[in-house]
Tab-separated table of N, CA and C in Angstrom:
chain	number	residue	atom	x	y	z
A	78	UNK	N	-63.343	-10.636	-17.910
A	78	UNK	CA	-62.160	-10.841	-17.113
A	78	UNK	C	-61.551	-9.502	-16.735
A	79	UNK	N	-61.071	-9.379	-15.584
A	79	UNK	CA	-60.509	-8.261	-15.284
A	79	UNK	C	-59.160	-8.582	-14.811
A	80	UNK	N	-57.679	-7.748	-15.685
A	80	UNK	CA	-56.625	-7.875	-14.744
A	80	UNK	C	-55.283	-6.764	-14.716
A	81	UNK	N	-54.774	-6.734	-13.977
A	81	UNK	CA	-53.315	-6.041	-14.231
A	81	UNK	C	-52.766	-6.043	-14.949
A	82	UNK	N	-51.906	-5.819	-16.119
A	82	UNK	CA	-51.324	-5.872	-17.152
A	82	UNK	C	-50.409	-4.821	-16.760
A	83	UNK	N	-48.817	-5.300	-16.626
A	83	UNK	CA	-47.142	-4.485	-16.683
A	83	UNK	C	-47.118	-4.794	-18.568
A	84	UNK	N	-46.919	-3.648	-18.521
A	84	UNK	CA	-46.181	-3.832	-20.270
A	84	UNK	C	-45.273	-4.200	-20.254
A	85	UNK	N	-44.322	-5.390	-20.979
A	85	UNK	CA	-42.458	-5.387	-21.646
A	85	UNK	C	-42.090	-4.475	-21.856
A	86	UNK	N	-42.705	-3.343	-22.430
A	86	UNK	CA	-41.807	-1.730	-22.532
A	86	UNK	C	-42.983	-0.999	-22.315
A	87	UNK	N	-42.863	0.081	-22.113
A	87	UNK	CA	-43.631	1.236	-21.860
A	87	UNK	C	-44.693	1.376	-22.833
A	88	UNK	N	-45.653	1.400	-22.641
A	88	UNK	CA	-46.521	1.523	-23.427
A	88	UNK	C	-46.951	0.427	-24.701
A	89	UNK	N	-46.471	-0.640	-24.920
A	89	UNK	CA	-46.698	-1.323	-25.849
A	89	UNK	C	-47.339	-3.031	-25.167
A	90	UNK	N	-48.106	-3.283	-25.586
A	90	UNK	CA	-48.957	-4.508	-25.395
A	90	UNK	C	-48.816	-5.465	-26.181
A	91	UNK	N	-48.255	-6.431	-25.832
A	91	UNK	CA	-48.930	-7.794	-27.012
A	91	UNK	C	-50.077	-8.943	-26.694
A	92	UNK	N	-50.198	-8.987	-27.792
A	92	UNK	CA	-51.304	-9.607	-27.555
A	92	UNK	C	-51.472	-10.859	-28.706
A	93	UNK	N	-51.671	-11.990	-28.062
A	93	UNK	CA	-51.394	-13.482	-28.697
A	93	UNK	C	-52.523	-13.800	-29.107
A	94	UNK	N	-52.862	-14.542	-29.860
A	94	UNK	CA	-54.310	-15.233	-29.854
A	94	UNK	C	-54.353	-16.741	-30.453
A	95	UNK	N	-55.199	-17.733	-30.187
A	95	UNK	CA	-55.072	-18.772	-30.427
A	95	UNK	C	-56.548	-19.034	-31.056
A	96	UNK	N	-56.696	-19.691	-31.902
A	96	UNK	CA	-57.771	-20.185	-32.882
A	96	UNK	C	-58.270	-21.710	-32.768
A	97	UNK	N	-59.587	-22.502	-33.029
A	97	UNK	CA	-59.609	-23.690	-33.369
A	97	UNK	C	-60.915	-23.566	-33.763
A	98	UNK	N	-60.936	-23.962	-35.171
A	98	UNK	CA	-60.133	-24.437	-36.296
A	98	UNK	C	-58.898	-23.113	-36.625
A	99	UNK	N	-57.692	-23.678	-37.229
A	99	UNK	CA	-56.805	-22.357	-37.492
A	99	UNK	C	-57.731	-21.207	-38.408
A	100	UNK	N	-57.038	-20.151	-38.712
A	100	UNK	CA	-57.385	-19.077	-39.593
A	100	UNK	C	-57.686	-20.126	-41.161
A	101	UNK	N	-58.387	-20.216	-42.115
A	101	UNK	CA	-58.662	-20.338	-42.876
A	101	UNK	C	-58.533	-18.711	-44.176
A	102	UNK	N	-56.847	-18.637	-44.046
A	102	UNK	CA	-56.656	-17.412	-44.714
A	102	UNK	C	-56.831	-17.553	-46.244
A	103	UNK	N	-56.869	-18.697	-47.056
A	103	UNK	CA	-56.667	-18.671	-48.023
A	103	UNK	C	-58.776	-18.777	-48.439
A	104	UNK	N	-59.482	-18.567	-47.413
A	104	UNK	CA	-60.847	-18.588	-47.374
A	104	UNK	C	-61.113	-17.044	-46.783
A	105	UNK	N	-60.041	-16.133	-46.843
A	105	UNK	CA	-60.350	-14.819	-46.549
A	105	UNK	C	-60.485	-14.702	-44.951
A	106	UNK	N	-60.319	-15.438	-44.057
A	106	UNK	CA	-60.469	-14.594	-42.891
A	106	UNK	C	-59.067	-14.180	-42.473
A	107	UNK	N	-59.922	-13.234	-41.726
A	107	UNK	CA	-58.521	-11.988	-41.026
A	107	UNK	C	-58.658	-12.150	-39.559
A	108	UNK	N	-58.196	-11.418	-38.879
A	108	UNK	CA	-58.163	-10.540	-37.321
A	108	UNK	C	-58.518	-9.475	-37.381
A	109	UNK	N	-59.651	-9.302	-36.528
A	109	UNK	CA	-59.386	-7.425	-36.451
A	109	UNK	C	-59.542	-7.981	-34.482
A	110	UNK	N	-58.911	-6.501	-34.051
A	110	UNK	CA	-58.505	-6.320	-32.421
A	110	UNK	C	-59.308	-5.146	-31.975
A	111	UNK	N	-60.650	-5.066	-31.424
A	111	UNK	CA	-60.928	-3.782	-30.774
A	111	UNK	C	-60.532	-3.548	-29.666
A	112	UNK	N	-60.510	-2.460	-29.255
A	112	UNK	CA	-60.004	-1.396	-27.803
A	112	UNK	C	-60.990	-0.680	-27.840
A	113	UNK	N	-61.671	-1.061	-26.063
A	113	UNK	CA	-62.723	-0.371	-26.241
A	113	UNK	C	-63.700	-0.169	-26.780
A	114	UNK	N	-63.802	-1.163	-27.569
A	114	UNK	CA	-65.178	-1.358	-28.538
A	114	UNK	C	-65.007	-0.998	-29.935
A	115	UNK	N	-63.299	0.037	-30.567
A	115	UNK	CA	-63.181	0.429	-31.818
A	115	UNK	C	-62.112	-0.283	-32.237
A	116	UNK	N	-62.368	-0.736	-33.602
A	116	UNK	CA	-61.192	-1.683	-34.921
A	116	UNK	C	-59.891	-0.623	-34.444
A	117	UNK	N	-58.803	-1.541	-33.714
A	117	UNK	CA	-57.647	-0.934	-33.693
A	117	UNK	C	-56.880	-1.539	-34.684
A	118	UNK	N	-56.811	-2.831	-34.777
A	118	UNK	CA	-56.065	-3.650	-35.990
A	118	UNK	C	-57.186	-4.287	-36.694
A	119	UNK	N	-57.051	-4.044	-38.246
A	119	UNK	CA	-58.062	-4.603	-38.780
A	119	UNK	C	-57.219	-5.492	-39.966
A	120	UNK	N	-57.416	-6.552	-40.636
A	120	UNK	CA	-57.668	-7.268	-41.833
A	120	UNK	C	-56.148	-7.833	-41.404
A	121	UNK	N	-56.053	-8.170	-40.707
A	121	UNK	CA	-54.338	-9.115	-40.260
A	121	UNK	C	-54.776	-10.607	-40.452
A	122	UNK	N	-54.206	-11.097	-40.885
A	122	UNK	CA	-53.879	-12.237	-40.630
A	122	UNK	C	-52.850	-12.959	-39.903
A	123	UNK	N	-52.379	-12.212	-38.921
A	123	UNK	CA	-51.647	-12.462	-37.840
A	123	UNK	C	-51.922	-13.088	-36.630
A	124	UNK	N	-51.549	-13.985	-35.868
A	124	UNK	CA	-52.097	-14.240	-34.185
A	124	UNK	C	-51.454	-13.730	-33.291
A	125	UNK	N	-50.243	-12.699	-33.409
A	125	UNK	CA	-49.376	-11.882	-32.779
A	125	UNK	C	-49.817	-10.644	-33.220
A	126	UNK	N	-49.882	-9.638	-31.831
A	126	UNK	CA	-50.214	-8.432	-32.070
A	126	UNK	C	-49.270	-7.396	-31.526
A	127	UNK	N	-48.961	-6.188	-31.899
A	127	UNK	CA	-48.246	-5.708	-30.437
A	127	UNK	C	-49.092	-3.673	-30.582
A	128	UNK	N	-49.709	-3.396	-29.898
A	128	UNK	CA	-50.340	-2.156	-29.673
A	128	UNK	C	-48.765	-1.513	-28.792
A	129	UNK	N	-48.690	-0.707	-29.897
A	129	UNK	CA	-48.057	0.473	-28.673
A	129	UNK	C	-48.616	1.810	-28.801
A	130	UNK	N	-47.941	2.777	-28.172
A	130	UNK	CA	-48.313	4.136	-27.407
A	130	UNK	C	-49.436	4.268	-26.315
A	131	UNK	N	-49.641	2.906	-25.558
A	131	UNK	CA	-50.648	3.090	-24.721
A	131	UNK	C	-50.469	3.402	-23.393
A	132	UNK	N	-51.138	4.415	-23.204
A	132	UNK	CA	-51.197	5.516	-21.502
A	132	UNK	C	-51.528	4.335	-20.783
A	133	UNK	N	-51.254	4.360	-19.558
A	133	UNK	CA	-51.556	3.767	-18.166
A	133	UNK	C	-53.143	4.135	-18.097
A	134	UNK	N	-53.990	3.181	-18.690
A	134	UNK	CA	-55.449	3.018	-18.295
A	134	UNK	C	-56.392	1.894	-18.016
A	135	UNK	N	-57.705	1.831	-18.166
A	135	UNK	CA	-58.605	0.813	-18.404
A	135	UNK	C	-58.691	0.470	-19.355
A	136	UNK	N	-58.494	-0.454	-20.383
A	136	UNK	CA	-58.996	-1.245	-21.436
A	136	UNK	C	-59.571	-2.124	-21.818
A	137	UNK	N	-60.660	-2.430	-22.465
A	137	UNK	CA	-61.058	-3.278	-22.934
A	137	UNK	C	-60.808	-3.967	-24.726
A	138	UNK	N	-60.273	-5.397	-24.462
A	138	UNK	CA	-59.423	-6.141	-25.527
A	138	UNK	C	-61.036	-6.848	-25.923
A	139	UNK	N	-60.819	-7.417	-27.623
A	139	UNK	CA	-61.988	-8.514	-27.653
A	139	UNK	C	-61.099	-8.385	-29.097
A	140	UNK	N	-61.244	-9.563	-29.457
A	140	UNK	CA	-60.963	-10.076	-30.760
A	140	UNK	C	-61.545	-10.751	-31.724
A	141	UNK	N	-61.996	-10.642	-33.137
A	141	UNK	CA	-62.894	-11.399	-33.929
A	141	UNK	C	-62.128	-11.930	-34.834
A	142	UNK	N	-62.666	-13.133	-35.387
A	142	UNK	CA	-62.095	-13.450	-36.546
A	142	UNK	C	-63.141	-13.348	-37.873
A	143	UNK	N	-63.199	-12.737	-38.860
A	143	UNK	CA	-63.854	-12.440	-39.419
A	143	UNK	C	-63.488	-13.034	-41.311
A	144	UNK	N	-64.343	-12.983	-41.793
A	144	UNK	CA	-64.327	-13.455	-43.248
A	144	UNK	C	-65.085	-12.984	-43.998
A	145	UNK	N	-64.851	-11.150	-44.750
A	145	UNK	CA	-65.555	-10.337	-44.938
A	145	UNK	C	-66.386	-9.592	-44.581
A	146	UNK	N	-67.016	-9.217	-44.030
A	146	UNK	CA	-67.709	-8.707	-43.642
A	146	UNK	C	-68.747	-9.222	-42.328
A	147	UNK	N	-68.555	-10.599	-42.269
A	147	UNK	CA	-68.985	-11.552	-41.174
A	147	UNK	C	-68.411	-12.063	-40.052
A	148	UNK	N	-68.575	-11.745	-38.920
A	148	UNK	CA	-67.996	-12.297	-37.876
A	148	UNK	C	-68.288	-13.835	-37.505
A	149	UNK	N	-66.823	-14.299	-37.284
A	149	UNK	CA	-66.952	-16.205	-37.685
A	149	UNK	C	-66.876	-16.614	-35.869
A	150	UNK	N	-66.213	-15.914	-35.373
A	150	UNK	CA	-66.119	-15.947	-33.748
A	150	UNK	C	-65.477	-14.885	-33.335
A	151	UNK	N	-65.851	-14.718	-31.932
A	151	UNK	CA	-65.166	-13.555	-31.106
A	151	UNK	C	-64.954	-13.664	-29.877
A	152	UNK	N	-64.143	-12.710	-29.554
A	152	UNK	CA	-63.145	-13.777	-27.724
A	152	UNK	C	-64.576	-12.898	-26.613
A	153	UNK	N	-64.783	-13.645	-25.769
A	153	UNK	CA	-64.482	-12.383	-24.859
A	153	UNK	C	-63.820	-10.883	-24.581
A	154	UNK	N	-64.975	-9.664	-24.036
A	154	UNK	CA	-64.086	-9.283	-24.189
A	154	UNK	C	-63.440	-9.337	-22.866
A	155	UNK	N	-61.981	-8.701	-23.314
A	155	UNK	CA	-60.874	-8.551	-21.685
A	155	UNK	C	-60.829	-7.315	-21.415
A	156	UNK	N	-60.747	-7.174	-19.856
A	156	UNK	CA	-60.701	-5.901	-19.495
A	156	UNK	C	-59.662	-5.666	-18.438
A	157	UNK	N	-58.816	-4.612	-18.714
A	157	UNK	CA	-57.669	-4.592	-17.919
A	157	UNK	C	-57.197	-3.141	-17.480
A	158	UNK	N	-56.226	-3.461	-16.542
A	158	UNK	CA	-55.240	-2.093	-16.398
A	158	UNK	C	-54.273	-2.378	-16.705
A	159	UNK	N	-53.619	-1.127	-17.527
A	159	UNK	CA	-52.439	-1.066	-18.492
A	159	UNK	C	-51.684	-0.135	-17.525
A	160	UNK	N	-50.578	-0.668	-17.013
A	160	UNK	CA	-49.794	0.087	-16.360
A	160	UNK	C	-48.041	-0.136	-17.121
A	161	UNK	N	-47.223	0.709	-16.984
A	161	UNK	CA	-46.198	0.748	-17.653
A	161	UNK	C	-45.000	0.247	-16.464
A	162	UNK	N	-43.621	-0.336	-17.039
A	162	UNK	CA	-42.666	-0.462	-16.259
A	162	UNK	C	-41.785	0.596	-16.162
């Protein structure tokens, strides 16, 4: 997917995610969030994210849900421009 992305504030991104089946946290899985292909958030158990300090660029988002060391599913990845307000 490719799209425009205005940040809510300058430089900071959020980023939502939705699951089915939910997180199975008490079975150890987490979130991790790459950018660009590298672990920016790793071992969350969160579905709310928020990246800040990010420059006005190209990015690529993809998200896994993982349960040790195993990847259980993973999004697409997204690819965008990060432009600031």
């Amino acid at each position: 997917h490719n799209t425009t992305v205005g940040g809510g504030k300058a430089g900071v991104l959020i980023i939502e995610l939705a699951s089915t089946p939910n997180l199975a946290i008490n079975e150890g899985d987490t979130v991790t969030i790459l950018i660009n292909g590298k672990p920016e958030i790793t071992n969350s158990t969160g579905m709310r994210h928020a990246l800040t300090g990010l420059e006005p660029d190209v990015y690529e988002v993809q998200a896994l849900i993982k349960r040790g060391n195993q990847t259980l599913i993973q999004s697409e990845v997204n690819r965008f421009l990060f432009l600031h307000e």
